[in-house]
XYZ file of C-alpha atoms in Angstrom:
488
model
C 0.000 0.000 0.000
C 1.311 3.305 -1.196
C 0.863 6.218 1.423
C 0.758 9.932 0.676
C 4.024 10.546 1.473
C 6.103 8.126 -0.173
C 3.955 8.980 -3.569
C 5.323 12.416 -2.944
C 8.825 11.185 -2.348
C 8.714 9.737 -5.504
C 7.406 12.600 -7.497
C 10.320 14.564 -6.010
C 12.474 12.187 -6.933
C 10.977 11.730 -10.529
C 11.527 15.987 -10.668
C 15.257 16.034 -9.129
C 16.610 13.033 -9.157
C 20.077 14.589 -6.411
C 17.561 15.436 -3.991
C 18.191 11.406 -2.501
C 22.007 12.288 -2.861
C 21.693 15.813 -0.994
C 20.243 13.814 1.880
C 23.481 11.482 2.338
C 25.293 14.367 1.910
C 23.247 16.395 4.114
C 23.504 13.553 7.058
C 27.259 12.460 6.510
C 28.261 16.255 7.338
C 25.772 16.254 10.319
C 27.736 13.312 11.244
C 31.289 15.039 10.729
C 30.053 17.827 12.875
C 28.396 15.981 15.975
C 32.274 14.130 15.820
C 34.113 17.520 15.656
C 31.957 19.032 17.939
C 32.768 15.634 20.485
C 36.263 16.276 19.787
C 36.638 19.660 20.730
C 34.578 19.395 24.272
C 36.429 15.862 24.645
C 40.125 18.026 23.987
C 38.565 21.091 26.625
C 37.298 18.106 28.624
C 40.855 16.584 28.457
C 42.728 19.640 29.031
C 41.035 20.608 31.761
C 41.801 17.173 33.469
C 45.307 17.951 32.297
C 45.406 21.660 34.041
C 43.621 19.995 37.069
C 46.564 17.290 37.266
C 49.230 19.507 36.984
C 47.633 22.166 38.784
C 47.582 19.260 41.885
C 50.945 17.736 40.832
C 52.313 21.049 41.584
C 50.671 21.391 44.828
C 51.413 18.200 46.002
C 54.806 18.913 45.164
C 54.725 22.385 47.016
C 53.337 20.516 49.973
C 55.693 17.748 49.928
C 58.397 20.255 49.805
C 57.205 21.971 52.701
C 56.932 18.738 54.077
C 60.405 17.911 53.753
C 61.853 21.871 54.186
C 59.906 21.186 58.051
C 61.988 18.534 58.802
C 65.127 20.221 57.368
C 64.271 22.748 60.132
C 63.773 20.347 62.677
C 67.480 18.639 61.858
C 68.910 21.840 62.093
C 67.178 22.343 65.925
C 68.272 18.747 66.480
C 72.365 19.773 65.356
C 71.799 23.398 67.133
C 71.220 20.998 70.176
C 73.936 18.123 69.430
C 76.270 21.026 69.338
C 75.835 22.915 72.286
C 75.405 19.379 74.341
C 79.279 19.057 73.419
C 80.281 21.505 75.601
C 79.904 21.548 79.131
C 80.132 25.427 79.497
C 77.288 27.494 77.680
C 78.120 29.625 75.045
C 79.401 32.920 76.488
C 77.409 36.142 75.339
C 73.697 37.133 74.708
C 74.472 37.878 70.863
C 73.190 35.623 68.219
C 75.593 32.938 66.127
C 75.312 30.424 63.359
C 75.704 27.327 63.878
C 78.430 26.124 61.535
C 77.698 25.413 58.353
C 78.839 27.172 54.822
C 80.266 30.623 54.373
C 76.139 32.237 54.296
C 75.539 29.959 57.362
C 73.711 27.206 55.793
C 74.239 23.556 56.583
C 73.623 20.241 54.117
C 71.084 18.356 55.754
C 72.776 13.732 56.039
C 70.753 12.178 53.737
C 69.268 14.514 51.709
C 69.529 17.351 49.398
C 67.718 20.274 51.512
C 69.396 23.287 53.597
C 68.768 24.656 56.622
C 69.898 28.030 58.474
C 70.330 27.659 62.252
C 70.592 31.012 64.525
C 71.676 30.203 68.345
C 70.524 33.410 70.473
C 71.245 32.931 74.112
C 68.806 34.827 76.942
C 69.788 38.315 77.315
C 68.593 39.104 80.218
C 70.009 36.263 83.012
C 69.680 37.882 86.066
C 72.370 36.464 88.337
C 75.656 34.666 87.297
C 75.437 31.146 86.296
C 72.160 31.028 86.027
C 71.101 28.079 83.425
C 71.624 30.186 80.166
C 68.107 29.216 77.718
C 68.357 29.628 74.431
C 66.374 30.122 71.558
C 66.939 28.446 68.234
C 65.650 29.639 64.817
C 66.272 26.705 62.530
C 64.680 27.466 58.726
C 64.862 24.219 56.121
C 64.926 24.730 52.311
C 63.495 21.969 50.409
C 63.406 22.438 46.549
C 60.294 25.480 46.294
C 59.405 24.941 50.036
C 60.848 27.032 52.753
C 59.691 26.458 56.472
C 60.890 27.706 60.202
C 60.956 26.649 63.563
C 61.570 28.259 66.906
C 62.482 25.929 69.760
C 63.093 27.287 73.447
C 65.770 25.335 75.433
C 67.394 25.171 78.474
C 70.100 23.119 79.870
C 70.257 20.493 82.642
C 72.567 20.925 85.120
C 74.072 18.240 87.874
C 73.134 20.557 90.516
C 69.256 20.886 89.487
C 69.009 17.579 91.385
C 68.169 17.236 95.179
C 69.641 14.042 94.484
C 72.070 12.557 92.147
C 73.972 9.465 92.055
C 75.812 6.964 89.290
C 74.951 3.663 91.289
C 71.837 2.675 93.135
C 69.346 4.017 95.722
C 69.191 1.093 97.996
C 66.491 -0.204 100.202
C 65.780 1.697 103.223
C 66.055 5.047 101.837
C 62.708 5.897 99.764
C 60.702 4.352 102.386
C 57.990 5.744 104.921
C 58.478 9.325 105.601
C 61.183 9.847 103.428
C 60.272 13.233 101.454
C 62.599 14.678 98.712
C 61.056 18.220 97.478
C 63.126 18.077 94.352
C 64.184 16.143 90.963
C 66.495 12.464 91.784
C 68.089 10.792 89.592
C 70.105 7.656 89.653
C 71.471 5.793 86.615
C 70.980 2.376 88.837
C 68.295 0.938 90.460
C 65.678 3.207 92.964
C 64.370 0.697 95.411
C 61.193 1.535 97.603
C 59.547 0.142 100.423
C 56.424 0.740 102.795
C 55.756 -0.691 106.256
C 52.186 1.106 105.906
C 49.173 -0.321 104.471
C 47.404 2.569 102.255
C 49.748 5.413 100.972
C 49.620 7.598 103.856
C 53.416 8.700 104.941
C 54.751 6.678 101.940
C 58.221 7.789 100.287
C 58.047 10.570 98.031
C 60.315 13.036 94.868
C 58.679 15.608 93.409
C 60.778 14.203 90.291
C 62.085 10.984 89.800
C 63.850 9.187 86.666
C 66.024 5.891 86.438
C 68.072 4.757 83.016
C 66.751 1.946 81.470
C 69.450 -0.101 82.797
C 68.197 0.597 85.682
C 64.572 0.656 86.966
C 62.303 1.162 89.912
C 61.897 -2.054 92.054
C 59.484 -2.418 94.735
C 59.753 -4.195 97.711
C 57.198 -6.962 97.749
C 56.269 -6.813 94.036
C 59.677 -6.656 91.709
C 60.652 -3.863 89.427
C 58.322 -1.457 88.192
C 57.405 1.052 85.896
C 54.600 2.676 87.112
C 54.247 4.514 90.360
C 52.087 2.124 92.238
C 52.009 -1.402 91.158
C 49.364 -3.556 90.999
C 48.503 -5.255 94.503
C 51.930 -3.385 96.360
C 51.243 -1.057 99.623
C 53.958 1.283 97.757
C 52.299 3.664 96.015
C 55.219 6.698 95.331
C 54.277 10.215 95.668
C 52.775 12.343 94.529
C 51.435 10.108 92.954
C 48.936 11.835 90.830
C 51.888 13.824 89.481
C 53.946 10.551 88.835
C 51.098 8.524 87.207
C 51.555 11.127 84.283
C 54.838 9.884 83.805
C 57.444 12.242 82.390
C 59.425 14.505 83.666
C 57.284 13.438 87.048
C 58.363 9.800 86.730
C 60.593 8.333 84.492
C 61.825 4.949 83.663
C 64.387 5.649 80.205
C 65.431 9.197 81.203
C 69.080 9.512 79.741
C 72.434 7.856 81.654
C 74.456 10.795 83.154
C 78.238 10.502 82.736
C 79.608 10.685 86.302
C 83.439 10.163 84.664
C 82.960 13.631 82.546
C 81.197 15.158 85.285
C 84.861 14.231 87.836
C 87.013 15.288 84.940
C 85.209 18.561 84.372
C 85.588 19.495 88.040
C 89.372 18.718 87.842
C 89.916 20.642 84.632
C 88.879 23.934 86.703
C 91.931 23.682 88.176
C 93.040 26.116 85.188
C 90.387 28.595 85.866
C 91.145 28.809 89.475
C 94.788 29.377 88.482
C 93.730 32.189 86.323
C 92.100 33.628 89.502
C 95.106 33.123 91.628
C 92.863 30.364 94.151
C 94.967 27.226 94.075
C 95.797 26.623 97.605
C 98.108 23.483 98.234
C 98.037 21.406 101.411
C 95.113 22.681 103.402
C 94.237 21.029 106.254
C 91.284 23.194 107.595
C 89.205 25.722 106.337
C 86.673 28.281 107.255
C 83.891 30.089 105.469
C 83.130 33.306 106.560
C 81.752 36.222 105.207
C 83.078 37.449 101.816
C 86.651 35.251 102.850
C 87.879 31.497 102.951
C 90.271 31.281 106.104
C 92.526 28.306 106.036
C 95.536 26.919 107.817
C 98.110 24.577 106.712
C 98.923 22.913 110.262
C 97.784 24.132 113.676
C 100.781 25.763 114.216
C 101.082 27.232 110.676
C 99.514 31.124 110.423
C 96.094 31.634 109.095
C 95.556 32.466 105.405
C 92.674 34.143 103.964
C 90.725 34.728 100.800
C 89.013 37.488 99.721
C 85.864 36.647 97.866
C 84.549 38.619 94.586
C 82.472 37.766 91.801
C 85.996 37.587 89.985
C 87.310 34.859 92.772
C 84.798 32.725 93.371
C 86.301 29.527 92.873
C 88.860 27.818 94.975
C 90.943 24.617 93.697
C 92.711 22.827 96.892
C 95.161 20.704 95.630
C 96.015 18.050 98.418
C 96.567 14.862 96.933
C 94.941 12.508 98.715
C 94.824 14.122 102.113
C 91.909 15.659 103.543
C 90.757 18.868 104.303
C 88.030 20.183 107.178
C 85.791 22.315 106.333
C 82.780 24.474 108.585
C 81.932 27.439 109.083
C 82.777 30.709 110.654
C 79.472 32.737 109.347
C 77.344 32.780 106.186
C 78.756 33.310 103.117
C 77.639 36.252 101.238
C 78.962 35.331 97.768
C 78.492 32.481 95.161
C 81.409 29.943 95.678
C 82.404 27.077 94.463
C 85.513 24.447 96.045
C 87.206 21.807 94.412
C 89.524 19.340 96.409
C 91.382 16.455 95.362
C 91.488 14.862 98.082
C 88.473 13.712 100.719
C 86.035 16.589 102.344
C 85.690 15.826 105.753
C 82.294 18.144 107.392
C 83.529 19.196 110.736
C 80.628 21.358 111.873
C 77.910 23.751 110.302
C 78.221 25.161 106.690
C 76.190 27.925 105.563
C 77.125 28.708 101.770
C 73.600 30.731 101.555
C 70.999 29.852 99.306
C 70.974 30.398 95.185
C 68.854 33.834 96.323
C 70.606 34.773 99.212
C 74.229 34.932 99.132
C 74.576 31.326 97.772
C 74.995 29.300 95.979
C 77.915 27.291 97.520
C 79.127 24.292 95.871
C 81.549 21.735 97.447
C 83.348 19.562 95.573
C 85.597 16.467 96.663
C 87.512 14.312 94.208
C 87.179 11.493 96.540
C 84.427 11.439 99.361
C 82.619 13.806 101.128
C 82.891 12.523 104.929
C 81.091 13.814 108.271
C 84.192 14.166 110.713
C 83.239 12.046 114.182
C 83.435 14.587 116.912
C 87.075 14.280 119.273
C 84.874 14.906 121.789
C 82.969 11.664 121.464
C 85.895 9.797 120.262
C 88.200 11.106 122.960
C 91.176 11.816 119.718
C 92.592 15.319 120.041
C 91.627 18.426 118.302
C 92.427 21.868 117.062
C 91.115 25.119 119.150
C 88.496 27.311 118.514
C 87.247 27.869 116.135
C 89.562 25.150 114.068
C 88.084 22.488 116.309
C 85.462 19.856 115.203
C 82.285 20.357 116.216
C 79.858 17.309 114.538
C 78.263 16.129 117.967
C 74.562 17.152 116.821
C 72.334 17.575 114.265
C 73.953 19.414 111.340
C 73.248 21.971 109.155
C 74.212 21.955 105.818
C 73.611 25.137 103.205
C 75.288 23.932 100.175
C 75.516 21.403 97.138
C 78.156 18.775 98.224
C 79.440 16.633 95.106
C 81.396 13.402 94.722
C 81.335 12.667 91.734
C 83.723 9.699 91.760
C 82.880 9.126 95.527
C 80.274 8.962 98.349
C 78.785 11.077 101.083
C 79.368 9.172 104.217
C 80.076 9.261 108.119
C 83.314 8.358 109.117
C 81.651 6.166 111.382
C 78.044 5.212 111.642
C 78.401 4.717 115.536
C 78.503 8.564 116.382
C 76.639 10.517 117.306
C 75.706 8.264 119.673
C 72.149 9.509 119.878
C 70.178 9.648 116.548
C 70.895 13.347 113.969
C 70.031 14.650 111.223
C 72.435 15.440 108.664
C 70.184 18.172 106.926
C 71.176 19.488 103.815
C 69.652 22.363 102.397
C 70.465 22.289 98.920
C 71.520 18.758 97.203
C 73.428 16.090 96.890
C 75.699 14.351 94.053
C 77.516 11.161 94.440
C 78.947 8.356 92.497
C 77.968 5.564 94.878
C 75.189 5.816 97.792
C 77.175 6.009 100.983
C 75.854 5.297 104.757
C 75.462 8.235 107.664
C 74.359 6.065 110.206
C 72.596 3.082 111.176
C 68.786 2.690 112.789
C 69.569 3.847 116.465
C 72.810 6.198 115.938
C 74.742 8.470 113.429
C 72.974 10.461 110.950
C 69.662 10.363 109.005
C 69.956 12.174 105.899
C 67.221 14.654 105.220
C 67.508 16.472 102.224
C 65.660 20.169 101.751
C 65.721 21.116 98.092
C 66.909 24.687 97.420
C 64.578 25.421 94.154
C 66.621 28.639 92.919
C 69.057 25.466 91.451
C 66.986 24.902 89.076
C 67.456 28.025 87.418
C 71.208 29.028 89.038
C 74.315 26.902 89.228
C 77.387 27.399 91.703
C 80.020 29.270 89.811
C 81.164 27.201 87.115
C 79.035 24.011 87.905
C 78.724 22.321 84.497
C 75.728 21.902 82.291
C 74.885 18.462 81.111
C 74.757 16.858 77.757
C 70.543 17.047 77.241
C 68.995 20.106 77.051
C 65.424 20.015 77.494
C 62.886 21.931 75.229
C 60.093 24.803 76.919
C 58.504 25.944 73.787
C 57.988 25.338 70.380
C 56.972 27.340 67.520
C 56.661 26.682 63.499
C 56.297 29.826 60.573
C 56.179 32.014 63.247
C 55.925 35.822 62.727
C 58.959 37.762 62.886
C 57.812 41.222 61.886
C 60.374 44.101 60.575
C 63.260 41.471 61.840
C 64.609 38.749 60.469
C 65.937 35.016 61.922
C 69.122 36.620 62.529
C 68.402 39.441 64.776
C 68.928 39.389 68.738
C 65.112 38.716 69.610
C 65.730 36.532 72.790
């Protein structure tokens, strides 16, 4: 059946017979431009995707360069801190220095292509001498297009921060009930500790206290620990909401302490006190007092002084191996620091004032510190006033008294013959724990941290090898000045 319009498709085709050609003709260049037209949004489509990729490419490669230019900048706080732990004096002066590095300053990071610029500025403004000298360092990495900064706030440790100090082990009966230490310890052995009481009413307690990792906390009753209070023990150390946080409050890995540097260090100052004209040789006893050291060389021999200034204030007695006795006369009123070769022996009260009063004093033996047995309990003879010994009582001690290759110890734990304290106001630093007494006579050791040494050293008391960061700061905003400037 023929419809209407195909009889009028043929008549058009009878009339013109292209008109069927001028269709195909017609369609095929539809076709060509619905394919061109794909094309070109298929090429915008593509290089869009193309911009897009670079466009991302390029910022992941910014941001992995800022990545890496960050931890150029940390490495360079990391060397800053490698470097100063080298040296156990701080760097002198308040103005800013590089740390080494190439002719501009800057320093190849191990490992890697990227830079970084590293600016040491100590703390201007120290207020006494030998106070623990903070610095700030400016570290800024380069990392291909990526540039990044960090500010880090440091301070040194110091042997005498530490109430108490010591190379070997705190043994039992020490940190047991009622034993209260109001300042850091440390020991690079084992800290053992012990209750008689049920609950943790009057047990032993540090306001800080850190072991190596060769070492460790042990508990009576329960083994070695490392938390604070272990699980079924009557020991629980405190405070012990402080020390359950762990670090710096309680610490099982904190870093060994090198108690060989720490001897050789003290000896080496024998230089320094040459330079100050304060090498005395065979001194047998010796008397603070006031802004002077009075000492003698025999009982017969004439008395000797010292006059103290912030320019001499450190004494090196060079005795060998004999001992020298040491009280004294009245408070000292300067910082002051003695070194002796040979053994310390206490013979009666020693004020060295505190770190901000007068103080600090810092007493130094070679060998041992020893608390001389009064002649007048041991019936041996004696000097006269005020050269005599006087050690028949509780004592009072205003100093920090170091052995570092020694002990602190009585020369004998029989006398007194009545229970004392040996109370020293200030800290103590020893190689090896030594005794003071026993239960019923000699001397209990109480220990009353002066907390001014946490921020002041006796003169020329060394710094350690860690320094330990207060503040931290990345990109920050330097305004009209620049990393280099003085701006600590």
């Amino acid at each position: 059946m023929i419809t209407g319009s195909s009889m009028l498709k043929r008549i058009i085709e009878t009339i013109d017979p292209s008109a069927n050609r001028n269709s195909s003709v017609s369609r095929r260049g539809a076709a060509l431009a619905v394919v061109f037209v794909a094309m070109l949004v298929l090429s915008i489509l593509a290089g869009a995707v193309y911009i897009l990729f670079a466009s991302n490419l390029r910022s992941l490669n910014w941001t992995m360069d800022r990545i890496s230019a960050r931890f150029a900048a940390e490495s360079g706080v990391r060397l800053a801190i490698h470097y100063l732990s080298l040296d156990p004096n701080p760097p002198a002066g308040t103005e800013p220095f590089y740390l080494p590095g190439d002719s501009a300053g800057w320093i190849s990071i191990p490992g890697v292509d990227d830079m970084a610029l590293v600016v040491i500025d100590p703390y201007d403004f120290a207020e006494r001498p030998f106070a623990n000298p903070g610095m700030e360092i400016r570290s800024r990495g380069i990392s291909g297009e990526g540039t990044n900064t960090v500010v880090a706030r440091y301070v040194p440790d110091s042997p005498s921060r530490y109430a108490l100090l010591l190379d070997g082990s705190i043994p039992a009966g020490f940190f047991t009930d009622g034993r209260v230490i109001d300042g850091p310890v440390h020991s690079n052995g084992t800290i053992v500790f012990s209750s008689a009481s049920p609950d943790s009413v009057n047990d032993p307690s540090a306001l800080e206290i850190s072991t190596t990792t060769e070492g460790g906390f042990y508990f009576t009753g329960s083994g070695y620990s490392e938390v604070p209070h272990p699980e079924g023990s009557s020991i629980w150390v405190q405070p012990y909401p402080s020390h359950r946080r762990g670090s710096p409050y309680w610490n099982t890995e904190a870093r060994r302490i090198d108690f060989t540097r720490l001897h050789d260090y003290f000896y080496g100052l024998r230089s320094d006190a040459a330079g100050q004209g304060t090498i005395i040789y065979g001194v047998k006893r010796l008397l603070f007092d006031g802004e002077t050291i009075r000492f003698r060389k025999g009982i017969l021999n004439p008395t000797e002084v010292i006059q103290l200034s912030p320019d001499s204030n450190l004494v090196f007695i060079e005795n060998g191996g004999l001992p020298v006795y040491m009280k004294s006369l009245s408070a000292l009123t300067v910082p002051l620091t003695v070194i002796s070769t040979g053994p310390v022996y206490i013979s009666g009260m020693i004020d060295g004032g505190t770190s901000m009063n007068g103080g600090p004093l810092g007493i130094v033996s070679l060998r041992d510190i020893i608390v001389a047995v009064d002649p007048s309990q041991s019936g041996a003879s004696d000097w006269p006033y005020p050269w005599n010994i006087d050690t028949d009582h509780t004592l009072s001690i205003r100093a920090y008294l170091a052995a570092p290759s020694g002990e602190l110890r009585a020369e004998t734990v029989f006398y007194p013959k009545e229970k004392a304290y040996f109370s020293v106001m200030g800290g103590v630093l020893e190689a090896k724990f030594g005794r003071l007494g026993t239960a019923d006579m000699g001397y209990y050791l109480f220990i009353s941290y002066d907390d001014g040494l946490s921020g002041v050293r006796p003169p020329y008391f060394p710094i350690l090898e860690h320094w330990t960061m207060i503040s931290w700061e990345e990109n920050p905003d330097f305004g009209d000045a620049s990393i280099e400037d003085n701006l600590y």
